[in-house]
């Protein structure tokens, strides 16, 4: 390979380019936030929800298509944002997630001369003096870097015990691009934090801060190398998992050299069957390994999409399975603090037991619900949800009458929306990891039922925590005794209130419907007055300019009232 003379190792975008990039991101965000506000908040306040509902699907698809174009053209963190949105099947509509799925593998590679120049700058020597060979065509191109196959020099190969490696090199100029993208995201986060419906559920600036910390770690390859070794240590005695060896002598902050562990892509069903591996057998093992990371180890791979996991056939007759799960790309890793991990374990046990009350308690322990939240209605919703849909896999859920989901949404949708949710630290990565895990398992086996993996794992957690269960049982006995002692006094108080005629019975669903009807009536009256005054002003203006202007300006008052009427729920 001939060296390219005069190539710049890390070309930094000019000030004009960075300003243009920054402004383009903000223009995109501002426009779509304004469109969302108009259709999802303003029109419904005037009783025009049907207009918003009529073209919502088309509007969502158009937004996703435009973001797709923006992300591919700009690259950088915009690709990461798109990848995250594509994995949020639980929150975002399919029109958005389906359109953004292709961002996983659609990043154009950097020409090899620029990659060569950066690598030689990092090593302080020509590539020929560092590697026996390097393939110019990359085997993978990601938003922050790309990977090339290479071979170590004989002396280095003898020292580390391997010859074939993969050299991961940062995209030239990525540091400046990341700085600009993070500045734009912080600005958008500030806008979102001023919207009450968003700020009441999430600390957006804190989420952007978390995303920034993860992104900056991802472009530090020394940090990624250390994460790979820590991950390998967690599964050192686990025959299900394999991790590539780090070649530290050929690793810097911007160049990472790892053992080449390329094998069968986890979702390549045809290749798996050709190797005698049943994809349906892989799904529960993969789910179990991810559960171990989240609920036991507390250190997890936060980007387990199909391109980052291989199935490696093994010939070890003593192995439980004739293959291993080989993880790569440890740039995006997450840690689960002990308190959060304890809450997640309780959540998993409650979900396996179809315990709605226990599930809500676990959610509160994790910090997703603020301490002052009234959870009684949510407990009823979760109990109803488990009673009807608990235990169903994705294939079974697809066969459920859509009217049942609609009825559930009508009955409990307001409950969920009214509760003060918040996203605690590291939860973005936890949600991403679980969303991707669910997607990979469903790709391996369309009939895969997550409950089949959750239940045995939860049972194992229960066995591991018998001591805690005894303690919890003792606490529950004391609670029951306390309630029993207070019961006569409470019954006496209830009978007294009945005698006095002061007992009140609440029907939350009826109250919500009456409040909604009241707000709709107010908006309709306000809209009628607004239209009447505006038209009157336009008619009068021809003969009396001053009075006409006063009427037209005054029409703004019922307009504003219509927008904000009924904001406070009764």
GROMACS .gro file of C-alpha atoms in nm, residues 121-375:
model
  255
  121UNK     CA    1  -0.038   1.004   1.304
  122UNK     CA    2  -0.150   0.807   1.611
  123UNK     CA    3   0.120   0.538   1.580
  124UNK     CA    4   0.392   0.780   1.473
  125UNK     CA    5   0.497   0.539   1.197
  126UNK     CA    6   0.384   0.415   0.853
  127UNK     CA    7   0.119   0.141   0.862
  128UNK     CA    8   0.366  -0.099   0.697
  129UNK     CA    9   0.587  -0.069   1.006
  130UNK     CA   10   0.295  -0.143   1.240
  131UNK     CA   11   0.096  -0.415   1.061
  132UNK     CA   12   0.187  -0.688   0.816
  133UNK     CA   13  -0.118  -0.586   0.607
  134UNK     CA   14  -0.433  -0.373   0.628
  135UNK     CA   15  -0.735  -0.412   0.400
  136UNK     CA   16  -0.838  -0.080   0.247
  137UNK     CA   17  -1.208  -0.168   0.217
  138UNK     CA   18  -1.372  -0.144   0.562
  139UNK     CA   19  -1.575  -0.433   0.699
  140UNK     CA   20  -1.796  -0.190   0.888
  141UNK     CA   21  -1.859   0.186   0.886
  142UNK     CA   22  -2.028   0.346   1.186
  143UNK     CA   23  -2.117   0.705   1.264
  144UNK     CA   24  -1.806   0.765   1.476
  145UNK     CA   25  -1.549   0.531   1.321
  146UNK     CA   26  -1.489   0.240   1.085
  147UNK     CA   27  -1.317  -0.099   1.101
  148UNK     CA   28  -1.059  -0.264   0.871
  149UNK     CA   29  -0.921  -0.616   0.877
  150UNK     CA   30  -0.546  -0.641   0.931
  151UNK     CA   31  -0.267  -0.882   1.026
  152UNK     CA   32  -0.012  -0.828   1.298
  153UNK     CA   33   0.360  -0.845   1.231
  154UNK     CA   34   0.504  -1.188   1.319
  155UNK     CA   35   0.675  -1.062   1.636
  156UNK     CA   36   0.358  -0.899   1.770
  157UNK     CA   37   0.150  -1.201   1.672
  158UNK     CA   38   0.376  -1.430   1.873
  159UNK     CA   39   0.353  -1.203   2.178
  160UNK     CA   40  -0.028  -1.183   2.188
  161UNK     CA   41  -0.103  -1.529   2.051
  162UNK     CA   42  -0.308  -1.420   1.749
  163UNK     CA   43  -0.248  -1.284   1.401
  164UNK     CA   44  -0.579  -1.172   1.248
  165UNK     CA   45  -0.712  -0.849   1.394
  166UNK     CA   46  -0.963  -0.573   1.328
  167UNK     CA   47  -0.837  -0.214   1.341
  168UNK     CA   48  -1.102   0.039   1.438
  169UNK     CA   49  -1.018   0.398   1.343
  170UNK     CA   50  -1.207   0.715   1.431
  171UNK     CA   51  -1.362   0.924   1.157
  172UNK     CA   52  -1.131   1.221   1.092
  173UNK     CA   53  -1.267   1.541   1.247
  174UNK     CA   54  -1.526   1.358   1.458
  175UNK     CA   55  -1.430   1.545   1.777
  176UNK     CA   56  -1.536   1.882   1.633
  177UNK     CA   57  -1.854   1.731   1.488
  178UNK     CA   58  -1.949   1.576   1.825
  179UNK     CA   59  -1.895   1.911   2.000
  180UNK     CA   60  -2.127   2.090   1.754
  181UNK     CA   61  -2.394   1.818   1.772
  182UNK     CA   62  -2.392   1.818   2.153
  183UNK     CA   63  -2.425   2.198   2.160
  184UNK     CA   64  -2.730   2.173   1.932
  185UNK     CA   65  -2.883   1.891   2.139
  186UNK     CA   66  -2.836   2.094   2.459
  187UNK     CA   67  -3.021   2.382   2.295
  188UNK     CA   68  -3.309   2.157   2.187
  189UNK     CA   69  -3.311   2.001   2.536
  190UNK     CA   70  -3.352   2.349   2.682
  191UNK     CA   71  -3.652   2.411   2.456
  192UNK     CA   72  -3.814   2.081   2.556
  193UNK     CA   73  -3.758   2.152   2.927
  194UNK     CA   74  -3.987   2.456   2.892
  195UNK     CA   75  -4.277   2.238   2.772
  196UNK     CA   76  -4.467   2.129   3.082
  197UNK     CA   77  -4.589   1.796   2.944
  198UNK     CA   78  -4.225   1.702   2.873
  199UNK     CA   79  -4.055   1.854   3.178
  200UNK     CA   80  -4.302   1.687   3.415
  201UNK     CA   81  -4.194   1.346   3.289
  202UNK     CA   82  -3.823   1.382   3.222
  203UNK     CA   83  -3.529   1.603   3.308
  204UNK     CA   84  -3.434   1.660   2.944
  205UNK     CA   85  -3.111   1.857   3.014
  206UNK     CA   86  -2.997   1.571   3.240
  207UNK     CA   87  -3.078   1.317   2.966
  208UNK     CA   88  -2.877   1.521   2.715
  209UNK     CA   89  -2.593   1.535   2.967
  210UNK     CA   90  -2.604   1.157   3.000
  211UNK     CA   91  -2.611   1.116   2.622
  212UNK     CA   92  -2.313   1.355   2.595
  213UNK     CA   93  -2.111   1.160   2.851
  214UNK     CA   94  -2.182   0.834   2.667
  215UNK     CA   95  -2.090   0.988   2.330
  216UNK     CA   96  -1.761   1.131   2.457
  217UNK     CA   97  -1.670   0.794   2.607
  218UNK     CA   98  -1.752   0.629   2.274
  219UNK     CA   99  -1.485   0.832   2.089
  220UNK     CA  100  -1.221   0.742   2.348
  221UNK     CA  101  -1.095   0.403   2.230
  222UNK     CA  102  -0.880   0.352   2.542
  223UNK     CA  103  -1.202   0.363   2.743
  224UNK     CA  104  -1.364   0.116   2.501
  225UNK     CA  105  -1.068  -0.122   2.534
  226UNK     CA  106  -1.096  -0.113   2.915
  227UNK     CA  107  -1.472  -0.177   2.889
  228UNK     CA  108  -1.412  -0.480   2.665
  229UNK     CA  109  -1.177  -0.631   2.924
  230UNK     CA  110  -1.419  -0.559   3.209
  231UNK     CA  111  -1.704  -0.720   3.014
  232UNK     CA  112  -1.484  -1.024   2.942
  233UNK     CA  113  -1.400  -1.055   3.312
  234UNK     CA  114  -1.772  -1.059   3.403
  235UNK     CA  115  -1.823  -1.362   3.175
  236UNK     CA  116  -1.484  -1.524   3.227
  237UNK     CA  117  -1.636  -1.850   3.356
  238UNK     CA  118  -1.943  -1.840   3.133
  239UNK     CA  119  -1.927  -2.074   2.835
  240UNK     CA  120  -2.209  -1.891   2.657
  241UNK     CA  121  -2.015  -1.569   2.590
  242UNK     CA  122  -1.698  -1.478   2.400
  243UNK     CA  123  -1.520  -1.139   2.381
  244UNK     CA  124  -1.235  -1.033   2.147
  245UNK     CA  125  -0.885  -0.986   2.292
  246UNK     CA  126  -0.753  -0.628   2.304
  247UNK     CA  127  -0.412  -0.572   2.142
  248UNK     CA  128  -0.295  -0.293   2.373
  249UNK     CA  129   0.036  -0.241   2.189
  250UNK     CA  130  -0.160  -0.126   1.883
  251UNK     CA  131  -0.428   0.076   2.063
  252UNK     CA  132  -0.447   0.453   2.121
  253UNK     CA  133  -0.725   0.699   2.202
  254UNK     CA  134  -0.830   0.709   1.834
  255UNK     CA  135  -0.721   0.364   1.706
  256UNK     CA  136  -0.835   0.035   1.861
  257UNK     CA  137  -0.695  -0.306   1.763
  258UNK     CA  138  -0.890  -0.619   1.858
  259UNK     CA  139  -0.888  -0.989   1.779
  260UNK     CA  140  -1.086  -1.063   1.461
  261UNK     CA  141  -1.384  -1.264   1.586
  262UNK     CA  142  -1.605  -1.223   1.279
  263UNK     CA  143  -1.859  -1.508   1.261
  264UNK     CA  144  -2.231  -1.551   1.183
  265UNK     CA  145  -2.444  -1.242   1.236
  266UNK     CA  146  -2.696  -1.325   1.509
  267UNK     CA  147  -3.000  -1.249   1.291
  268UNK     CA  148  -2.872  -1.434   0.981
  269UNK     CA  149  -3.118  -1.724   1.015
  270UNK     CA  150  -3.011  -1.889   0.688
  271UNK     CA  151  -2.643  -1.900   0.787
  272UNK     CA  152  -2.731  -2.024   1.136
  273UNK     CA  153  -2.934  -2.314   0.998
  274UNK     CA  154  -2.657  -2.396   0.750
  275UNK     CA  155  -2.423  -2.429   1.051
  276UNK     CA  156  -2.672  -2.661   1.225
  277UNK     CA  157  -2.787  -2.394   1.473
  278UNK     CA  158  -3.157  -2.340   1.542
  279UNK     CA  159  -3.226  -1.961   1.566
  280UNK     CA  160  -3.514  -2.030   1.806
  281UNK     CA  161  -3.263  -2.183   2.052
  282UNK     CA  162  -3.043  -1.873   2.037
  283UNK     CA  163  -3.317  -1.628   2.142
  284UNK     CA  164  -3.368  -1.739   2.507
  285UNK     CA  165  -2.992  -1.772   2.564
  286UNK     CA  166  -2.933  -1.420   2.433
  287UNK     CA  167  -3.216  -1.285   2.653
  288UNK     CA  168  -3.070  -1.464   2.957
  289UNK     CA  169  -2.722  -1.319   2.894
  290UNK     CA  170  -2.866  -0.968   2.868
  291UNK     CA  171  -3.064  -1.025   3.190
  292UNK     CA  172  -2.741  -1.126   3.364
  293UNK     CA  173  -2.576  -0.801   3.255
  294UNK     CA  174  -2.863  -0.581   3.372
  295UNK     CA  175  -2.984  -0.755   3.687
  296UNK     CA  176  -2.675  -0.931   3.821
  297UNK     CA  177  -2.350  -0.778   3.690
  298UNK     CA  178  -2.470  -0.419   3.670
  299UNK     CA  179  -2.244  -0.354   3.367
  300UNK     CA  180  -2.412  -0.403   3.033
  301UNK     CA  181  -2.371  -0.369   2.657
  302UNK     CA  182  -2.599  -0.076   2.569
  303UNK     CA  183  -2.587  -0.125   2.191
  304UNK     CA  184  -2.670  -0.495   2.132
  305UNK     CA  185  -2.803  -0.451   1.777
  306UNK     CA  186  -2.751  -0.741   1.531
  307UNK     CA  187  -2.430  -0.593   1.386
  308UNK     CA  188  -2.261  -0.613   1.727
  309UNK     CA  189  -2.331  -0.980   1.808
  310UNK     CA  190  -2.199  -1.290   1.632
  311UNK     CA  191  -2.282  -1.656   1.678
  312UNK     CA  192  -1.953  -1.846   1.686
  313UNK     CA  193  -1.975  -2.226   1.636
  314UNK     CA  194  -1.758  -2.427   1.879
  315UNK     CA  195  -1.647  -2.790   1.874
  316UNK     CA  196  -1.630  -2.837   2.252
  317UNK     CA  197  -1.841  -3.145   2.327
  318UNK     CA  198  -1.872  -3.046   2.694
  319UNK     CA  199  -2.034  -2.711   2.609
  320UNK     CA  200  -2.406  -2.670   2.679
  321UNK     CA  201  -2.452  -2.531   2.326
  322UNK     CA  202  -2.231  -2.590   2.019
  323UNK     CA  203  -2.194  -2.214   1.977
  324UNK     CA  204  -2.116  -1.894   2.168
  325UNK     CA  205  -2.253  -1.540   2.171
  326UNK     CA  206  -1.963  -1.315   2.067
  327UNK     CA  207  -2.008  -0.948   2.156
  328UNK     CA  208  -1.814  -0.667   1.984
  329UNK     CA  209  -1.812  -0.284   1.996
  330UNK     CA  210  -1.792  -0.183   2.363
  331UNK     CA  211  -1.806   0.192   2.304
  332UNK     CA  212  -2.158   0.227   2.445
  333UNK     CA  213  -2.173   0.058   2.783
  334UNK     CA  214  -2.397   0.127   3.080
  335UNK     CA  215  -2.378   0.078   3.454
  336UNK     CA  216  -2.672   0.004   3.681
  337UNK     CA  217  -2.627   0.144   4.034
  338UNK     CA  218  -2.698  -0.108   4.315
  339UNK     CA  219  -3.024   0.065   4.416
  340UNK     CA  220  -3.153   0.069   4.058
  341UNK     CA  221  -3.041  -0.292   4.009
  342UNK     CA  222  -3.235  -0.396   4.320
  343UNK     CA  223  -3.543  -0.218   4.185
  344UNK     CA  224  -3.503  -0.383   3.845
  345UNK     CA  225  -3.482  -0.725   4.009
  346UNK     CA  226  -3.805  -0.655   4.201
  347UNK     CA  227  -3.965  -0.534   3.879
  348UNK     CA  228  -3.868  -0.854   3.698
  349UNK     CA  229  -4.004  -1.073   3.981
  350UNK     CA  230  -4.330  -0.874   3.991
  351UNK     CA  231  -4.370  -0.897   3.614
  352UNK     CA  232  -4.316  -1.273   3.621
  353UNK     CA  233  -4.575  -1.306   3.901
  354UNK     CA  234  -4.824  -1.078   3.714
  355UNK     CA  235  -4.825  -0.866   4.031
  356UNK     CA  236  -4.955  -0.522   3.931
  357UNK     CA  237  -4.910  -0.370   4.276
  358UNK     CA  238  -4.558  -0.512   4.310
  359UNK     CA  239  -4.470  -0.382   3.963
  360UNK     CA  240  -4.577  -0.027   4.052
  361UNK     CA  241  -4.383  -0.047   4.380
  362UNK     CA  242  -4.071  -0.157   4.190
  363UNK     CA  243  -4.114   0.126   3.939
  364UNK     CA  244  -4.131   0.370   4.232
  365UNK     CA  245  -3.816   0.216   4.389
  366UNK     CA  246  -3.626   0.260   4.063
  367UNK     CA  247  -3.720   0.628   4.058
  368UNK     CA  248  -3.939   0.633   3.746
  369UNK     CA  249  -4.231   0.768   3.954
  370UNK     CA  250  -4.178   1.071   4.176
  371UNK     CA  251  -4.235   0.997   4.548
  372UNK     CA  252  -4.554   1.208   4.565
  373UNK     CA  253  -4.732   1.020   4.284
  374UNK     CA  254  -5.073   0.866   4.363
  375UNK     CA  255  -5.021   0.511   4.239
   0.00000   0.00000   0.00000
